[in-house]
XYZ file of C-alpha atoms in Angstrom:
562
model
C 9.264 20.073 -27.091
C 11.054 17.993 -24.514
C 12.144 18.404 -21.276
C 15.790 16.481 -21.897
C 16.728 15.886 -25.120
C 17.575 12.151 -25.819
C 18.195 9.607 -29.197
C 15.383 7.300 -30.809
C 18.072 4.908 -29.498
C 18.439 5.845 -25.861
C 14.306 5.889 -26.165
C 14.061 2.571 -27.120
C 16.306 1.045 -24.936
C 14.586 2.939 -22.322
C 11.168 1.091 -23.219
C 12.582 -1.641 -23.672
C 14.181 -1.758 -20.200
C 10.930 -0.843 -18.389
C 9.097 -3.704 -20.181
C 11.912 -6.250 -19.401
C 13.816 -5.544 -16.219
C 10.805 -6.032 -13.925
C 10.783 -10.283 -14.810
C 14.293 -10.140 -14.998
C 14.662 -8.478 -11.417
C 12.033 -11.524 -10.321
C 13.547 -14.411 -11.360
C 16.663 -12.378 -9.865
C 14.572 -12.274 -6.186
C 14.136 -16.157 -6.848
C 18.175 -16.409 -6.472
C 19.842 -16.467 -3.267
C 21.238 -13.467 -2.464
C 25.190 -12.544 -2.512
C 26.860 -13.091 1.022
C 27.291 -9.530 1.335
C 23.577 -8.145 0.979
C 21.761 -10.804 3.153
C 21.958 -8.117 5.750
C 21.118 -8.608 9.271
C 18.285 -10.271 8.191
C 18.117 -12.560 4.708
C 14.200 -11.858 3.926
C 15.388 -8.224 3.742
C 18.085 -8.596 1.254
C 14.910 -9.756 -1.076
C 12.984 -6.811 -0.192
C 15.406 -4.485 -0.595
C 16.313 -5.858 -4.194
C 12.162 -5.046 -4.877
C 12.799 -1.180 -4.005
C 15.743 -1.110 -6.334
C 14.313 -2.719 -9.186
C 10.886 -1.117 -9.553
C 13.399 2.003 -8.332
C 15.396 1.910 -11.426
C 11.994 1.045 -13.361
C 10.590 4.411 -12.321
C 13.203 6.340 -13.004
C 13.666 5.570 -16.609
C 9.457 6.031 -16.830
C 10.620 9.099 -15.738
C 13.344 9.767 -18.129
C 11.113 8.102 -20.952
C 8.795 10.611 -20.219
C 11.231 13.743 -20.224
C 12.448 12.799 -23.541
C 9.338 12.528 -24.965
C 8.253 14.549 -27.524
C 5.163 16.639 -25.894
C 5.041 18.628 -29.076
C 3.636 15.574 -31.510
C 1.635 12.965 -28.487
C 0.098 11.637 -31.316
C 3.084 9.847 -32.878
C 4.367 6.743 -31.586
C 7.764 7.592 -29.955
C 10.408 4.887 -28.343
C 9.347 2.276 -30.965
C 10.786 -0.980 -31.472
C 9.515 -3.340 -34.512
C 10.996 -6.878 -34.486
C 9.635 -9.957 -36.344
C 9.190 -12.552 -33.939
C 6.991 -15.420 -35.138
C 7.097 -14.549 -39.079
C 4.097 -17.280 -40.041
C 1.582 -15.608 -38.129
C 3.307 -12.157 -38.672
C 3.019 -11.532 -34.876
C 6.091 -8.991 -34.213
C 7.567 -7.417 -30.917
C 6.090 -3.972 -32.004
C 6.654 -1.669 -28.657
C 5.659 1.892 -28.352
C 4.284 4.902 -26.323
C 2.199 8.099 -27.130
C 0.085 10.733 -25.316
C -2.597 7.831 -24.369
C -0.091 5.105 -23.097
C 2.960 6.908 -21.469
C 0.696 9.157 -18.220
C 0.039 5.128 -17.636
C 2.765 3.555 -17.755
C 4.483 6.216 -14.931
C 1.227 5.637 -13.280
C 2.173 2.063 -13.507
C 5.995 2.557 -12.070
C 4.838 4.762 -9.585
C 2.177 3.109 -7.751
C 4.396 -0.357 -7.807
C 7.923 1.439 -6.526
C 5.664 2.621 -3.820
C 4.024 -0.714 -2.916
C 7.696 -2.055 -2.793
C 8.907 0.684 -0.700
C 5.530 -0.002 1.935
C 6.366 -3.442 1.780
C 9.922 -3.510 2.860
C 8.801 -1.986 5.653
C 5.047 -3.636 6.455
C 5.504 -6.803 4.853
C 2.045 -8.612 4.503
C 1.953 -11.774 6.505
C 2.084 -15.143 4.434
C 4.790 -17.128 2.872
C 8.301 -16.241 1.843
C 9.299 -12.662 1.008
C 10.739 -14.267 -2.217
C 7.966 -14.935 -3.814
C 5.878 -11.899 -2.661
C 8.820 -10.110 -4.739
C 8.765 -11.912 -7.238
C 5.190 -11.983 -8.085
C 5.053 -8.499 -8.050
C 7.508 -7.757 -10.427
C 6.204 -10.179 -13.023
C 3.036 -8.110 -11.626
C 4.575 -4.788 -13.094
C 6.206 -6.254 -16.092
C 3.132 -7.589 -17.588
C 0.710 -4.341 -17.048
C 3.623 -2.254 -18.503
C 3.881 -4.694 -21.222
C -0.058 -4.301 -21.907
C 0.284 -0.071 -22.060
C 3.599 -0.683 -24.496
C 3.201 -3.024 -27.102
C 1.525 -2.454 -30.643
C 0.616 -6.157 -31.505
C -2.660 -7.612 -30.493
C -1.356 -11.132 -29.593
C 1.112 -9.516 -27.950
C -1.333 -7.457 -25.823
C -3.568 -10.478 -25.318
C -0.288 -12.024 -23.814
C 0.697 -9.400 -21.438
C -3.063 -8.596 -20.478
C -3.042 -12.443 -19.557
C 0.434 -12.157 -17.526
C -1.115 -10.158 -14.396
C -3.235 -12.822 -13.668
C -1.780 -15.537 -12.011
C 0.637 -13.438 -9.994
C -2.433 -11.609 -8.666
C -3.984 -14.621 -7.657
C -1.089 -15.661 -5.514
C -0.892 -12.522 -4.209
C -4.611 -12.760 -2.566
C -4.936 -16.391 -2.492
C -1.355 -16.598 -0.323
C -0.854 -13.125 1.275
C -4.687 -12.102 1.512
C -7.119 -12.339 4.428
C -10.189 -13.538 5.458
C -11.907 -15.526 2.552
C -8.562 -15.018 0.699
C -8.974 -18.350 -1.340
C -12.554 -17.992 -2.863
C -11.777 -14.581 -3.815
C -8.886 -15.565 -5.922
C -10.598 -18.321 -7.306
C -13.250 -16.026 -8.559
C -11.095 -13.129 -9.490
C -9.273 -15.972 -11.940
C -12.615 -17.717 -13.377
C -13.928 -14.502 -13.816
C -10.823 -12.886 -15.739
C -9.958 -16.171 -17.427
C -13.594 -16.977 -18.645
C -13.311 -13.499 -20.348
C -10.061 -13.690 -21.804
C -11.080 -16.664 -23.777
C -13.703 -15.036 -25.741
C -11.562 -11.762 -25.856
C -8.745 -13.682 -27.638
C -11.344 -15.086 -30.672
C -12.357 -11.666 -30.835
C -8.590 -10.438 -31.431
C -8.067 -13.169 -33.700
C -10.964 -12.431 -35.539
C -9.614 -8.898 -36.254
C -6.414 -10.144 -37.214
C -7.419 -12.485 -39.561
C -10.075 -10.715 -41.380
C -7.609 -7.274 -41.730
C -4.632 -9.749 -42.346
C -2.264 -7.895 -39.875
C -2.380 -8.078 -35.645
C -0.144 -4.369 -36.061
C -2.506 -2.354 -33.755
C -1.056 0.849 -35.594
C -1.828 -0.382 -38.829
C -5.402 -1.185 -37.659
C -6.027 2.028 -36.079
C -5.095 3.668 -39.217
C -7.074 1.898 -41.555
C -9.884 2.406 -38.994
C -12.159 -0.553 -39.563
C -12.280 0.059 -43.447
C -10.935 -3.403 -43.920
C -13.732 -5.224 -41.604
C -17.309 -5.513 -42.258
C -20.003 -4.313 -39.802
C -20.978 -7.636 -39.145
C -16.860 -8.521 -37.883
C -16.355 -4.939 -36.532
C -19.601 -5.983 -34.046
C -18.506 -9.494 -33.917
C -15.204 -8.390 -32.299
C -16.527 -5.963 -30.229
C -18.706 -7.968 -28.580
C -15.965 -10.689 -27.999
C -13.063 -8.737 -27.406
C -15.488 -6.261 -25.416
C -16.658 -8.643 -22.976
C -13.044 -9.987 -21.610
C -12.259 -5.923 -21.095
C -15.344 -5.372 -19.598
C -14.824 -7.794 -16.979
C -10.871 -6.335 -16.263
C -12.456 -2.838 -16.159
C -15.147 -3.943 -14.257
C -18.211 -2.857 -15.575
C -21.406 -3.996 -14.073
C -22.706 -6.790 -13.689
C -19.532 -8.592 -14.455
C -17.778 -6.552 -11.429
C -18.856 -9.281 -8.969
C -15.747 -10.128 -8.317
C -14.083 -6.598 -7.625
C -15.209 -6.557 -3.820
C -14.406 -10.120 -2.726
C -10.668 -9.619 -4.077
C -9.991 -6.534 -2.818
C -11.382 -7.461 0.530
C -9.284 -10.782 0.851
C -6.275 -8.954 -0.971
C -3.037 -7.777 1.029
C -2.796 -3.749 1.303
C -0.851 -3.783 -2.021
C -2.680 -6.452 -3.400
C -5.511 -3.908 -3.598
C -3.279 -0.808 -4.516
C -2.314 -2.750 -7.521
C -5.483 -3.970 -8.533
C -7.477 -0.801 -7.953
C -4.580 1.596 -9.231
C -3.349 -0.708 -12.489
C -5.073 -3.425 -13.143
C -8.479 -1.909 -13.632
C -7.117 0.422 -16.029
C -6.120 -2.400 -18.475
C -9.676 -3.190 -19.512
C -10.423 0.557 -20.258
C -6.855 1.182 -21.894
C -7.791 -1.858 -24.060
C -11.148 0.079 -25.306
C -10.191 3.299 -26.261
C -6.383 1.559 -28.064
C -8.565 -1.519 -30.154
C -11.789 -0.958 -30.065
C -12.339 3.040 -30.634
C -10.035 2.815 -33.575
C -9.998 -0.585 -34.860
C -13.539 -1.366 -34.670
C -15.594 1.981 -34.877
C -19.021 0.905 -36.416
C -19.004 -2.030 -33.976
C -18.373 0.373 -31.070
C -21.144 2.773 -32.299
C -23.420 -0.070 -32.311
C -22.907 -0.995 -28.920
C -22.093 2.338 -27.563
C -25.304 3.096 -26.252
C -25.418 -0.649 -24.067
C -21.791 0.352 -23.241
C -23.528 3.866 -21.848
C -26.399 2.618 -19.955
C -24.101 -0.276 -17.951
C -21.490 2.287 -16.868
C -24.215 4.781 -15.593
C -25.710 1.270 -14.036
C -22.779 0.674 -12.482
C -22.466 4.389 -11.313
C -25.355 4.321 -9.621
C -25.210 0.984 -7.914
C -21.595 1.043 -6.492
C -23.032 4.604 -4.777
C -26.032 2.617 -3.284
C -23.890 -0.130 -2.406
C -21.461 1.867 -0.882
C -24.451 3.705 1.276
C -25.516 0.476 2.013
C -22.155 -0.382 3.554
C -21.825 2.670 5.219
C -25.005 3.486 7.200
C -24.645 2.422 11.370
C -25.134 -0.833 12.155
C -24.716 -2.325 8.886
C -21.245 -3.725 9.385
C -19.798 -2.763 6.337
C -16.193 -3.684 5.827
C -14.465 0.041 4.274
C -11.870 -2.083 2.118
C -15.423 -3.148 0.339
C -16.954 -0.220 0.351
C -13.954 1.201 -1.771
C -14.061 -1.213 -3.712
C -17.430 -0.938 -4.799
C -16.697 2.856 -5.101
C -14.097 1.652 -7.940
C -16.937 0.288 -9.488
C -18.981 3.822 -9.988
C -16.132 5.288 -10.714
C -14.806 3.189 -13.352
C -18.411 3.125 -14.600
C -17.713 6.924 -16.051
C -14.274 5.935 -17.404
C -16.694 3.783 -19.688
C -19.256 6.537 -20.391
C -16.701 8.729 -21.018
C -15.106 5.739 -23.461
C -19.395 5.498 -24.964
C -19.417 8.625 -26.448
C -17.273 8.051 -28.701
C -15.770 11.985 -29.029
C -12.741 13.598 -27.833
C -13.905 15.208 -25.075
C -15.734 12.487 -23.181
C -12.137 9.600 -23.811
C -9.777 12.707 -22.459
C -12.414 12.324 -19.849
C -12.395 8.775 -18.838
C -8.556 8.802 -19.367
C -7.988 11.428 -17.389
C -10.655 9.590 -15.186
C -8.079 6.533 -15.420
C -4.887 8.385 -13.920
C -7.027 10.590 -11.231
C -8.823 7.011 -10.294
C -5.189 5.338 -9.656
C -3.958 7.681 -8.061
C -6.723 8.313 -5.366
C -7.894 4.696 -5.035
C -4.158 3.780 -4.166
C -4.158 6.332 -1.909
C -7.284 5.374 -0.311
C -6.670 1.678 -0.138
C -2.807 2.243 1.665
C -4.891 4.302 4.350
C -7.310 2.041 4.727
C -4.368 -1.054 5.073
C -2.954 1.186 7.968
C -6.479 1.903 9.722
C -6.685 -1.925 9.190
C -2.750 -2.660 11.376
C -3.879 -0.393 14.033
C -7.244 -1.149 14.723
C -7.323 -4.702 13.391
C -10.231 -4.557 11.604
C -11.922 -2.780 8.394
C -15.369 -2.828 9.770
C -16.936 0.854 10.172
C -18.634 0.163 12.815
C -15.768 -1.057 14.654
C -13.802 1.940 13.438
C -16.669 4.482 14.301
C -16.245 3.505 17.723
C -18.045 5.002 21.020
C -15.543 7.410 21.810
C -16.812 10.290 20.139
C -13.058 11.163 18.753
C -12.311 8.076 16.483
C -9.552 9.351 13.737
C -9.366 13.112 14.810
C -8.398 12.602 17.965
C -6.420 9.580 17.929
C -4.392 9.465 14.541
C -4.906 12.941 13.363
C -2.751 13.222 10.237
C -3.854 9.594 9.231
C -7.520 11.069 10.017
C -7.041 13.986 7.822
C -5.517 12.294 4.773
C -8.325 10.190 4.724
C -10.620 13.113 4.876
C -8.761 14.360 1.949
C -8.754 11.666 -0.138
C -12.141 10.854 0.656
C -13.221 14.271 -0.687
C -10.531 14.278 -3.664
C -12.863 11.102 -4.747
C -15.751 12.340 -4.101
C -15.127 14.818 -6.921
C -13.527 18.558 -5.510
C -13.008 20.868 -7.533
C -9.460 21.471 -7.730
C -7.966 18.119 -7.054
C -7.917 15.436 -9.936
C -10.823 13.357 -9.573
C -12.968 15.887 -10.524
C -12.045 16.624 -14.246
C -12.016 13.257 -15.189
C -15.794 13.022 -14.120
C -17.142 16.465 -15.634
C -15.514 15.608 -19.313
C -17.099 12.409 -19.372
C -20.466 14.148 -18.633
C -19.667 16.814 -20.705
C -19.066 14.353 -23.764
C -22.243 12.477 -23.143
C -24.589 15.632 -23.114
C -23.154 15.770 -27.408
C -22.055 12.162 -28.166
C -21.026 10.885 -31.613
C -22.738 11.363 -34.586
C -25.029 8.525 -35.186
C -26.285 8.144 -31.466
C -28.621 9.158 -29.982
C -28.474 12.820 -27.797
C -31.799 12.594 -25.704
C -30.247 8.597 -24.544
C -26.984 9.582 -24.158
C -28.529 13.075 -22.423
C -30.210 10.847 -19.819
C -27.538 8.685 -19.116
C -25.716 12.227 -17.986
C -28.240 13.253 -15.554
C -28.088 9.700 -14.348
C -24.216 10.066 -13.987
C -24.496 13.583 -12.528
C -26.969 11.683 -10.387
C -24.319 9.271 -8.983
C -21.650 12.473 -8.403
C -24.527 13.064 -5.474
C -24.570 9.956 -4.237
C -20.619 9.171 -4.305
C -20.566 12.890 -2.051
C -23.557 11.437 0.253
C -21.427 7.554 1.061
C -17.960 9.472 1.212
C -18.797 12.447 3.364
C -20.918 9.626 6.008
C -17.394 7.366 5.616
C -15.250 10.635 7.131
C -17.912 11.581 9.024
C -18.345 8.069 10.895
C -14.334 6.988 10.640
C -12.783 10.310 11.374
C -14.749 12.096 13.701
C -16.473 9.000 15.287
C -19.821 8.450 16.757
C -20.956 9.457 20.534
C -22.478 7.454 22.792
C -23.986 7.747 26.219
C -21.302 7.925 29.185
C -23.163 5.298 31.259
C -22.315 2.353 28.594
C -18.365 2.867 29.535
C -17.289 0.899 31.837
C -15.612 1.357 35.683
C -12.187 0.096 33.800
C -13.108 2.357 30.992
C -13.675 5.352 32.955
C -10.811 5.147 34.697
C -7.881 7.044 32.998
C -5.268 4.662 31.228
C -1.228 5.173 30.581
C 0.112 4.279 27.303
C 1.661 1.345 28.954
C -1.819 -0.271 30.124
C -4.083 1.316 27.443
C -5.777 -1.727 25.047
C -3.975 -0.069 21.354
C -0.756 -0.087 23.220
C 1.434 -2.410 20.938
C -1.339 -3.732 18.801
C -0.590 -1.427 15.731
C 3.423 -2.859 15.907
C 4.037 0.234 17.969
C 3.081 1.217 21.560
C 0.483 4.250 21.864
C 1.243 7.656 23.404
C 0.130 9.229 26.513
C -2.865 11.765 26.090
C -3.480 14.252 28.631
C -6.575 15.145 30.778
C -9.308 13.526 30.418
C -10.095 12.355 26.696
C -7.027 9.926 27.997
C -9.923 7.960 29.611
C -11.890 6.940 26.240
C -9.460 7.953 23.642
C -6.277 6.212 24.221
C -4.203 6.940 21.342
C -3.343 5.219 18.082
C 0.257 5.352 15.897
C 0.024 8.415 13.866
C 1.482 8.451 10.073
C 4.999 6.557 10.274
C 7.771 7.767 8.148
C 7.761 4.762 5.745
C 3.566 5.460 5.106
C 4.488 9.285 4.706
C 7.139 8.339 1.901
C 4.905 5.726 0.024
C 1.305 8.365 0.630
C 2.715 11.704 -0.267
C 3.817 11.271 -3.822
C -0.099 9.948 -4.695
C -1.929 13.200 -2.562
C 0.766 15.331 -4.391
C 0.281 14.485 -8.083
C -3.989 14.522 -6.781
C -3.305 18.073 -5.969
C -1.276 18.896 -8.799
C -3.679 16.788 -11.792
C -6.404 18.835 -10.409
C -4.872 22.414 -10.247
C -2.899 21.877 -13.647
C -5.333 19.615 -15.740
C -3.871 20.730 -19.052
C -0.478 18.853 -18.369
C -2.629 15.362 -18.859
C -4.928 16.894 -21.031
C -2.046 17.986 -23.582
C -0.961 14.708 -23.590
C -3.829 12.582 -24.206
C -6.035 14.982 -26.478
C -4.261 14.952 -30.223
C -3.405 11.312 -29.271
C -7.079 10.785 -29.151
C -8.430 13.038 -31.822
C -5.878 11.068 -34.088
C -7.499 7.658 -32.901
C -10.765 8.721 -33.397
C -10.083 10.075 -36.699
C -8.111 7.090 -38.220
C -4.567 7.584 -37.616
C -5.463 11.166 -39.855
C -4.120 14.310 -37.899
């Protein structure tokens, strides 16, 4: 079944197009710009051309995915197979299925948005042109990684995001900006180099990089000794993309320094490449390998659960000075730690788990690190303390739709029932509590009530984040001030033109401690609601992502056999 009914050929071009016109729109930004679309202003012109492009990019994601076939989400659809460097018998092999395609709109999506929040809150650092232009090549090499079927060619495109990523937090970033891109690219490049002997190791052994190919042969062409060889290798550069601990050192410091989309991208997309690469090579390619290591693969993720919740309480309790772009980021890191459980069981229901876990993760992550960009503008800070304030009214009473989106998406990742990020999290338990054959239950048993463990403790640091942030923290009326206690206008109140537009007047006497921030401008509504809409929607109508992703899996995990 398909929603519109288009040609194999119209499909491919389609992929094709989504893969290719996001560098060709960049080194298009790099141009000047035609007399007549400089605009009032000639950094717009630039902008404007980044809403356009990753525009057009989303809509044929969009179109892709009407045409595709929902009926078989197993079969590769949209593919291309060229030769392209016939010695090595590397080819440009592109394709989609149930497991790639909910990605790759993720993908579009979350980087039309960023575009569309930056034309309008540009980050502050050098010229527009290259902000553009870096994140296009941004998008065009993480929708590369989700298309194509050829390991070098993956291995390429996994290594594309990381130099415009750096820019973006080393140039447009804040405090710290430069250390944390230098780490972010050690840390990614040290594990990319062992990653790529592991890939090459597969491809020469098996005598073919054709990812389909491998996954259909499922490992009967490697020995164990390769299959946990290459796991290892090729494990250890996805583990530190994904990140799981203790190679996730890196996760806080960049998202800290990083711009507002900087960390949207990172959180949203990037992360996801490390777990994509699992369950696409490893799972299939490499399955006695991954059983050996499954268990270690297990007990870091519910490691990681567990200490991204007590870092996050950490950050959060009063007085601690915790930053809330870092506490969400280390909340990325328990929450991509049951993506990998989910990956460790090695059975259907735990990978639709942690996949689903993928999308749900992107979507509420973005969502939470755009909010927590604009609670950055208006107060000028991160820090919760800061943000807690003495008032009493903090969020609630000063930016109350910003204050309640954040309370929702606070609680959407916290794990509701009924909005997405909690199916994502109860597969992946569900799948560990009857793993694979060949491990072991009572281990992988324990790592679930370690995981359902950490589902406590992400409720505990989230509900103390909207507790503190949007409803504030009292404090004795004798600390205020005379020039406190007397009642301010908009025109003389402290906010008034520090978040890029003057405050409002608030009546009677909260005016006096509770002078008013913006509320949700049109440009944040437009980039925000599409992400709290599809969290709503994943979690009321979990079979739509479900039906995708499930016979694509059980046909991985069964060796390309139906």
């Amino acid at each position: 079944m398909t929603v519109i009914d288009i040609s194999p050929s119209v499909m491919q071009f389609l992929l094709a197009f989504i893969v290719v016109a996001p560098l060709l729109g960049a080194l298009a930004a790099l141009l000047p710009a035609p007399p007549g679309l400089k605009g009032k202003n000639p950094d717009q012109a630039v902008l404007r051309h980044g809403v356009t492009v990753t525009g057009a990019v989303l809509l044929a994601a969009i179109v892709l995915a009407a045409g595709f076939d929902h009926d078989h989400p197993a079969t590769m659809q949209a593919t291309t197979d060229i030769s392209w460097i016939p010695a090595l018998d590397v080819r440009i092999h592109l394709g989609i299925d149930g497991i790639s395609l909910p990605l790759l709109v993720l993908t579009a999506l979350l980087t039309f948005l960023c575009a569309l929040y930056s034309y309008f809150k540009l980050p502050a650092g050098p010229s527009p042109k290259a902000f553009v232009a870096l994140v296009l090549v941004l998008e065009s090499g993480t929708l590369a990684t989700f298309a194509v079927l050829d390991l070098l060619l993956f291995f390429l495109a996994f290594e594309m995001v990381l130099i415009p990523m750096y820019f973006l937090i080393n140039r447009w970033g804040g405090d710290q900006r430069q250390a944390a891109a230098w780490k972010f690219i050690l840390y990614t490049l040290l594990g990319s180099v062992v990653m790529l002997l592991g890939l090459l190791l597969i491809g020469l052994k098996s005598g073919t990089f054709d990812m389909v190919a491998l996954a259909t042969d499922n490992g009967r062409g490697l020995t164990t000794s390769v299959q946990v060889i290459a796991v290892l290798a090729i494990g250890l550069g996805l583990a530190v993309k994904t990140p799981m601990w203790p190679l996730h050192s890196w996760l806080p410091d960049a998202h800290t320094a990083a711009p507002t989309v900087g960390s949207v991208l990172l959180a949203g997309v990037l992360l996801k490449m490390g777990t994509y690469g699992f369950v696409r090579i490893l799972l299939p390619v490499a399955p006695d390998g991954m059983r050996t290591f499954a268990p270690y693969l297990a007990a870091f993720a519910v490691v990681g659960i567990v200490y991204g919740s007590l870092a996050c309480l950490a950050l959060a309790r009063s007085g601690a000075k915790g930053d809330l772009k870092r506490l969400i980021a280390y909340s990325s890191v328990g929450h991509m730690g049951f993506v990998l459980l989910g990956i460790a069981t090695m059975t259907p229901t735990g990978v639709n788990g942690a996949l689903f876990a993928n999308i749900a993760h992107g979507l509420i992550t973005g969502l939470l690190f755009f909010l927590v960009g604009a609670i950055k503008d208006r107060y000028g800070t991160a820090d919760l303390d800061t943000l807690a304030g003495a008032t009493g009214a903090a969020l609630y009473g000063r930016a109350p739709r910003l204050g309640a989106l954040l309370a929702f998406a606070a609680v959407a990742s916290l794990g509701l029932p009924g909005l997405a990020g909690f199916w994502g999290e109860m597969l992946t338990l569900f799948g560990a509590y009857s793993p694979a054959e060949g491990l072991s239950r009572p281990a992988f048993r324990t790592f679930m009530a370690i995981g359902a463990f950490g589902t406590l403790l992400t409720a505990a640091y989230m509900l103390i984040v909207v507790r503190r942030v949007c409803m504030g923290e009292h404090a004795p009326h004798s600390r205020l001030s005379p020039d406190e206690q007397a009642p301010r206008t908009a025109d003389d109140s402290p906010q008034s033109g520090a978040a890029g537009s003057p405050s409002s007047e608030s009546a009677g006497p909260r005016s006096a401690t509770t002078p008013q921030l913006a509320d949700i401008h049109p440009y944040e509504a437009a980039a925000w609601t599409p992400l709290a809409a599809l969290t709503v929607v994943a979690g009321l109508w979990p079979a739509v992502l479900l039906g995708l992703t499930d016979p694509a899996v059980q046909q991985l995990l069964a060796g390309g056999k139906s």
